[in-house]
Amino acid sequence: MANDKELPDSMISGPDTVTGHIISTTIGGKNGEPKQTVSYMAERVVGTGSFGVVFQAKCLETGETVAIKKVLQDRRYKNRELQLMRTMDHPNVVSLKHCFFSTTSNDELFLNLVMEYVPESIYRVIKHYSNNNQRMPLIYVKLYTYQIFRGLAYMHTVPGVCHRDLKPQNILVDPLSHQVKICDFGSAKVLVKGEANISYICSRFYRAPELIFGATEYTTSIDIWSAGCVLAELLLGQPLFPGENAVDQLVEIIKVLGTPTREEIRCMNPNYTDFRFPQIKAHPWHKVSLLSNSTLNVINIFCC
């Protein structure tokens, strides 16, 4: 249940629309700090989904550009994304500046997460090269991949957070500095050994096989699988396993990696041990024939 001590101090009422209006809120006031009013001009929507909306805004006091994620909040519960973001501080994880609640004319409660603004995503960068029939320079692939895994290593060990929806759209990149930031922790969770979790999680193209098999006691290794798929997409310019549905997703994986052994299936989900799959040998990576053996070996490490 929500606790007043865990909620942002400020509550504002405003128009139901997002862009084109000014949002004013109060920050500070804790540990003897003076309170100060901060105002944001909402400029444009940069992302939408079932979660709500993300918009670009400018702080009128400092001129700083920020991203504000506005999500509908159930008054009865804590917001897990907020709790997790408060625990993380890393160069490759998008940072939370502060947060506040807002209400609409229908008395709906929204949580607004004010975050650092990063102008591009890995998804858009991949699309840029693909639309121009080009491959991403290998130096950028290496640079982005290193930072993605650096961010994951921090998340998995220090706060113990599993992202559970890692994909190109949720990896931001500064086009000037090429610094990468993992974002969108709406599906993230601290996994506890022995506790069951939902298996229908993670976007399909980046979903680990154990999730497709319905495993509920998985580990942060599902993020490593997703990151391996992202690495392959950086190299290919297209998803490695583009399944049309959950079953087809498994077929796409088997077509490349071969049929999993009975022991591998048992490790993913013991209930599937008697299920019979067509016996298919691992494919010799025909999609990536232009890549070096060392690069293929790296993909093999993550997608296995």
C-alpha positions as MATLAB code, in Angstrom:
seq = 'MANDKELPDSMISGPDTVTGHIISTTIGGKNGEPKQTVSYMAERVVGTGSFGVVFQAKCLETGETVAIKKVLQDRRYKNRELQLMRTMDHPNVVSLKHCFFSTTSNDELFLNLVMEYVPESIYRVIKHYSNNNQRMPLIYVKLYTYQIFRGLAYMHTVPGVCHRDLKPQNILVDPLSHQVKICDFGSAKVLVKGEANISYICSRFYRAPELIFGATEYTTSIDIWSAGCVLAELLLGQPLFPGENAVDQLVEIIKVLGTPTREEIRCMNPNYTDFRFPQIKAHPWHKVSLLSNSTLNVINIFCC';
ca = [
       0.000    0.000    0.000;
       1.116    3.555   -0.590;
       2.794    5.326    2.293;
       2.735    9.116    2.632;
       6.471    9.140    3.333;
       7.140    7.489   -0.012;
       5.023    9.848   -2.091;
       6.308   13.028   -3.742;
       5.593   16.151   -1.739;
       3.863   18.103   -4.458;
       0.435   17.646   -5.971;
      -0.764   19.802   -8.844;
      -3.952   20.103  -10.825;
      -3.872   20.939  -14.488;
      -5.340   20.387  -17.940;
      -5.798   16.826  -19.223;
      -3.675   17.516  -22.304;
       0.105   17.201  -22.178;
       1.825   19.521  -24.630;
       1.640   23.291  -24.793;
       1.067   24.108  -21.139;
       3.204   24.999  -18.143;
       3.510   22.632  -15.184;
       4.676   24.117  -11.884;
       5.694   22.000   -8.901;
       7.679   22.332   -5.680;
      10.891   20.471   -4.921;
      13.147   20.364   -1.875;
      11.991   21.078    1.643;
      13.608   17.990    3.185;
      16.528   17.845    5.623;
      16.423   21.597    6.090;
      16.591   22.347    2.365;
      14.515   25.331    1.220;
      11.549   24.600   -1.014;
      11.654   25.975   -4.519;
       9.152   26.149   -7.331;
      10.109   24.594  -10.646;
       8.108   25.152  -13.831;
       8.180   23.062  -16.996;
       6.910   23.922  -20.452;
       5.631   20.721  -22.075;
       6.943   20.816  -25.656;
       6.205   17.559  -27.482;
       5.254   13.929  -26.958;
       8.217   11.586  -27.527;
       6.632    8.266  -26.552;
       3.266    6.686  -25.812;
       2.068    3.279  -24.702;
      -0.222    1.407  -22.345;
       1.813    2.932  -19.476;
       0.906    6.521  -20.372;
       2.953    9.156  -22.172;
       6.506   10.543  -22.207;
       6.972   14.147  -23.247;
       9.880   16.492  -23.710;
       9.764   19.584  -21.521;
      11.941   22.581  -20.723;
      12.614   23.878  -17.224;
      11.737   27.582  -17.366;
      14.102   28.463  -14.500;
      17.246   26.808  -15.903;
      16.497   26.179  -19.586;
      17.323   22.484  -19.083;
      15.494   19.984  -21.292;
      14.020   16.992  -19.460;
      11.812   14.010  -20.208;
       8.658   13.597  -18.121;
       6.937   10.225  -17.980;
       3.300   10.591  -16.970;
       1.615    7.390  -15.761;
      -1.783    6.703  -14.241;
      -1.318    5.905  -10.556;
      -3.516    3.628   -8.457;
      -3.904    5.433   -5.137;
      -3.832    2.115   -3.248;
      -0.338    1.041   -4.305;
       3.237    2.195   -4.573;
       4.710    2.766   -8.013;
       7.439    0.142   -8.441;
       9.167    2.042  -11.245;
       9.598    5.053   -8.968;
      10.919    2.912   -6.110;
      13.479    1.205   -8.366;
      14.651    4.378  -10.099;
      15.339    5.944   -6.712;
      17.802    3.132   -5.946;
      19.841    3.455   -9.157;
      22.688    5.805  -10.006;
      24.878    4.845  -12.959;
      26.192    6.539  -16.136;
      24.416    3.960  -18.332;
      21.048    4.102  -16.561;
      18.734    7.056  -17.160;
      18.560    9.163  -13.997;
      15.501   10.330  -12.082;
      15.674   14.021  -11.172;
      12.505   14.236   -9.118;
       8.803   13.406   -9.331;
       5.400   14.835   -8.543;
       1.737   13.897   -8.712;
      -0.893   15.627  -10.819;
      -4.649   15.274  -11.089;
      -7.083   15.777  -13.956;
     -10.593   17.179  -14.112;
     -11.852   13.601  -13.682;
      -9.875   13.312  -10.427;
      -7.483   10.804  -11.968;
      -4.112   10.657  -10.253;
      -0.943   10.676  -12.367;
       2.649   10.185  -11.314;
       5.142   12.334  -13.240;
       8.729   11.070  -13.349;
      11.124   13.872  -14.298;
      14.207   12.341  -15.927;
      17.261   13.436  -17.846;
      16.515   13.898  -21.544;
      18.437   11.843  -24.103;
      17.461   12.722  -27.695;
      17.837    9.412  -29.544;
      17.252    5.693  -29.085;
      19.180    2.690  -30.353;
      16.014    1.771  -32.263;
      16.060    5.020  -34.235;
      19.801    4.743  -34.883;
      19.387    1.199  -36.250;
      16.484    2.384  -38.401;
      18.585    5.260  -39.781;
      21.306    2.921  -41.037;
      18.790    0.376  -42.303;
      16.812    2.983  -44.266;
      20.052    4.056  -45.958;
      21.026    0.439  -46.747;
      24.069    0.769  -44.523;
      25.535   -1.291  -41.713;
      26.299    0.414  -38.436;
      30.069    1.020  -38.104;
      31.568   -1.696  -35.917;
      33.145    0.876  -33.606;
      29.649    2.094  -32.653;
      28.384   -1.472  -32.226;
      31.234   -2.145  -29.805;
      30.763    1.150  -27.970;
      27.003    0.715  -27.537;
      27.247   -2.968  -26.602;
      29.872   -2.301  -23.938;
      27.716    0.376  -22.326;
      24.549   -1.746  -22.449;
      26.245   -4.588  -20.596;
      27.943   -2.171  -18.220;
      24.543   -0.783  -17.286;
      23.049   -4.272  -16.914;
      25.959   -5.439  -14.752;
      25.281   -2.535  -12.389;
      21.518   -3.115  -12.316;
      21.834   -6.849  -11.717;
      24.375   -6.597   -8.889;
      24.005   -3.347   -6.930;
      20.233   -2.744   -6.693;
      19.522   -6.264   -8.056;
      17.065   -5.035  -10.680;
      15.946   -7.152  -13.639;
      14.750   -4.881  -16.462;
      12.433   -7.455  -18.127;
      11.825   -5.375  -21.258;
      15.215   -4.598  -22.752;
      14.924   -3.684  -26.440;
      16.303   -1.018  -28.815;
      13.409    1.336  -27.997;
      14.372    1.254  -24.306;
      18.039    2.072  -24.842;
      18.727    5.774  -25.325;
      21.837    7.239  -26.921;
      23.268   10.737  -27.152;
      24.187   11.261  -30.841;
      27.074   13.584  -29.930;
      28.777   11.781  -27.040;
      27.444    8.290  -27.948;
      26.687    7.696  -24.280;
      24.059    4.984  -23.820;
      21.332    4.998  -21.153;
      18.975    2.126  -20.329;
      15.480    3.494  -19.699;
      11.844    2.525  -19.028;
      11.668    0.516  -15.827;
       7.907    0.011  -15.991;
       8.342   -3.781  -16.197;
      11.431   -3.978  -13.976;
      11.525   -5.894  -10.727;
      13.929   -7.077   -8.050;
      13.818  -10.860   -8.472;
      13.746  -12.913   -5.271;
      14.898  -16.537   -5.434;
      11.991  -18.905   -4.865;
       9.360  -16.267   -5.652;
       7.236  -16.769   -8.763;
       7.058  -14.034  -11.403;
       4.847  -13.592  -14.435;
       6.232  -15.260  -17.558;
       4.355  -13.076  -20.063;
       6.912  -10.292  -19.899;
       9.445   -8.723  -22.277;
       8.745   -7.695  -25.882;
       8.434  -10.717  -28.172;
      11.526  -10.364  -30.394;
      13.723  -10.071  -27.285;
      11.961  -12.649  -25.077;
      14.187  -15.391  -23.656;
      13.154  -19.012  -24.404;
      12.419  -19.780  -20.737;
       9.749  -17.063  -20.793;
       8.173  -18.572  -23.912;
       8.160  -21.931  -22.087;
       6.232  -20.295  -19.251;
       8.977  -20.251  -16.613;
       8.093  -18.231  -13.517;
      11.320  -18.621  -11.507;
      13.727  -17.027  -13.954;
      16.797  -14.896  -13.291;
      18.390  -11.729  -14.623;
      19.780  -13.896  -17.446;
      16.605  -13.021  -19.381;
      18.066   -9.509  -19.735;
      21.303  -10.993  -21.089;
      19.344  -12.857  -23.776;
      17.558   -9.614  -24.697;
      20.880   -7.769  -24.850;
      22.284  -10.472  -27.139;
      19.310   -9.965  -29.448;
      19.957   -6.207  -29.416;
      23.621   -6.791  -30.267;
      22.616   -8.960  -33.230;
      20.196   -6.255  -34.368;
      22.934   -3.615  -34.197;
      24.959   -5.793  -36.566;
      22.134   -6.911  -38.853;
      19.951   -3.825  -38.996;
      16.910   -6.018  -38.300;
      15.650   -8.280  -35.479;
      17.394  -11.644  -35.237;
      14.278  -13.552  -34.128;
      11.225  -11.799  -35.683;
       8.442  -14.124  -34.499;
       4.833  -13.286  -35.372;
       3.497  -14.796  -32.126;
       4.809  -16.696  -29.108;
       4.928  -20.070  -30.885;
       6.496  -18.594  -34.010;
       9.034  -16.812  -31.808;
      10.198  -20.174  -30.498;
      10.333  -21.504  -34.061;
      12.535  -18.562  -35.119;
      14.923  -19.289  -32.256;
      15.036  -23.031  -33.032;
      15.700  -22.325  -36.717;
      18.917  -20.549  -35.717;
      20.044  -22.309  -32.529;
      18.553  -25.751  -33.170;
      16.102  -27.793  -31.106;
      16.785  -27.538  -27.363;
      17.753  -30.758  -25.616;
      15.419  -32.432  -23.110;
      17.699  -31.258  -20.301;
      17.622  -27.657  -21.556;
      13.827  -27.747  -21.712;
      13.640  -29.252  -18.217;
      15.795  -26.423  -16.862;
      13.518  -23.844  -18.467;
      10.246  -25.471  -17.379;
       9.922  -29.034  -15.974;
       6.325  -29.245  -17.236;
       7.531  -29.353  -20.848;
       9.735  -32.471  -20.599;
       7.308  -34.719  -22.480;
       6.579  -32.178  -25.197;
       8.039  -33.240  -28.532;
       9.667  -30.716  -30.852;
      10.824  -31.295  -34.421;
      14.539  -32.071  -34.438;
      16.308  -29.191  -36.175;
      20.051  -28.665  -36.225;
      21.564  -25.275  -35.476;
      21.711  -23.088  -38.568;
      25.104  -21.722  -39.709;
      24.046  -18.091  -39.200;
      23.177  -17.392  -42.837;
      21.861  -13.955  -41.897;
      25.247  -12.835  -40.665;
      27.547  -14.267  -43.301;
      29.306  -10.917  -43.745;
      30.438  -10.781  -40.120;
      33.723  -12.010  -38.691;
      34.011  -15.269  -36.749;
      34.870  -13.373  -33.564;
      31.672  -11.323  -33.883;
      29.581  -14.463  -34.443;
      31.167  -16.042  -31.374;
      30.092  -13.075  -29.256;
      26.466  -13.420  -30.428;
      26.642  -17.149  -29.693;
      27.696  -16.449  -26.107;
      24.614  -14.350  -25.350;
      21.996  -16.230  -27.382;
      22.491  -19.693  -25.944;
];
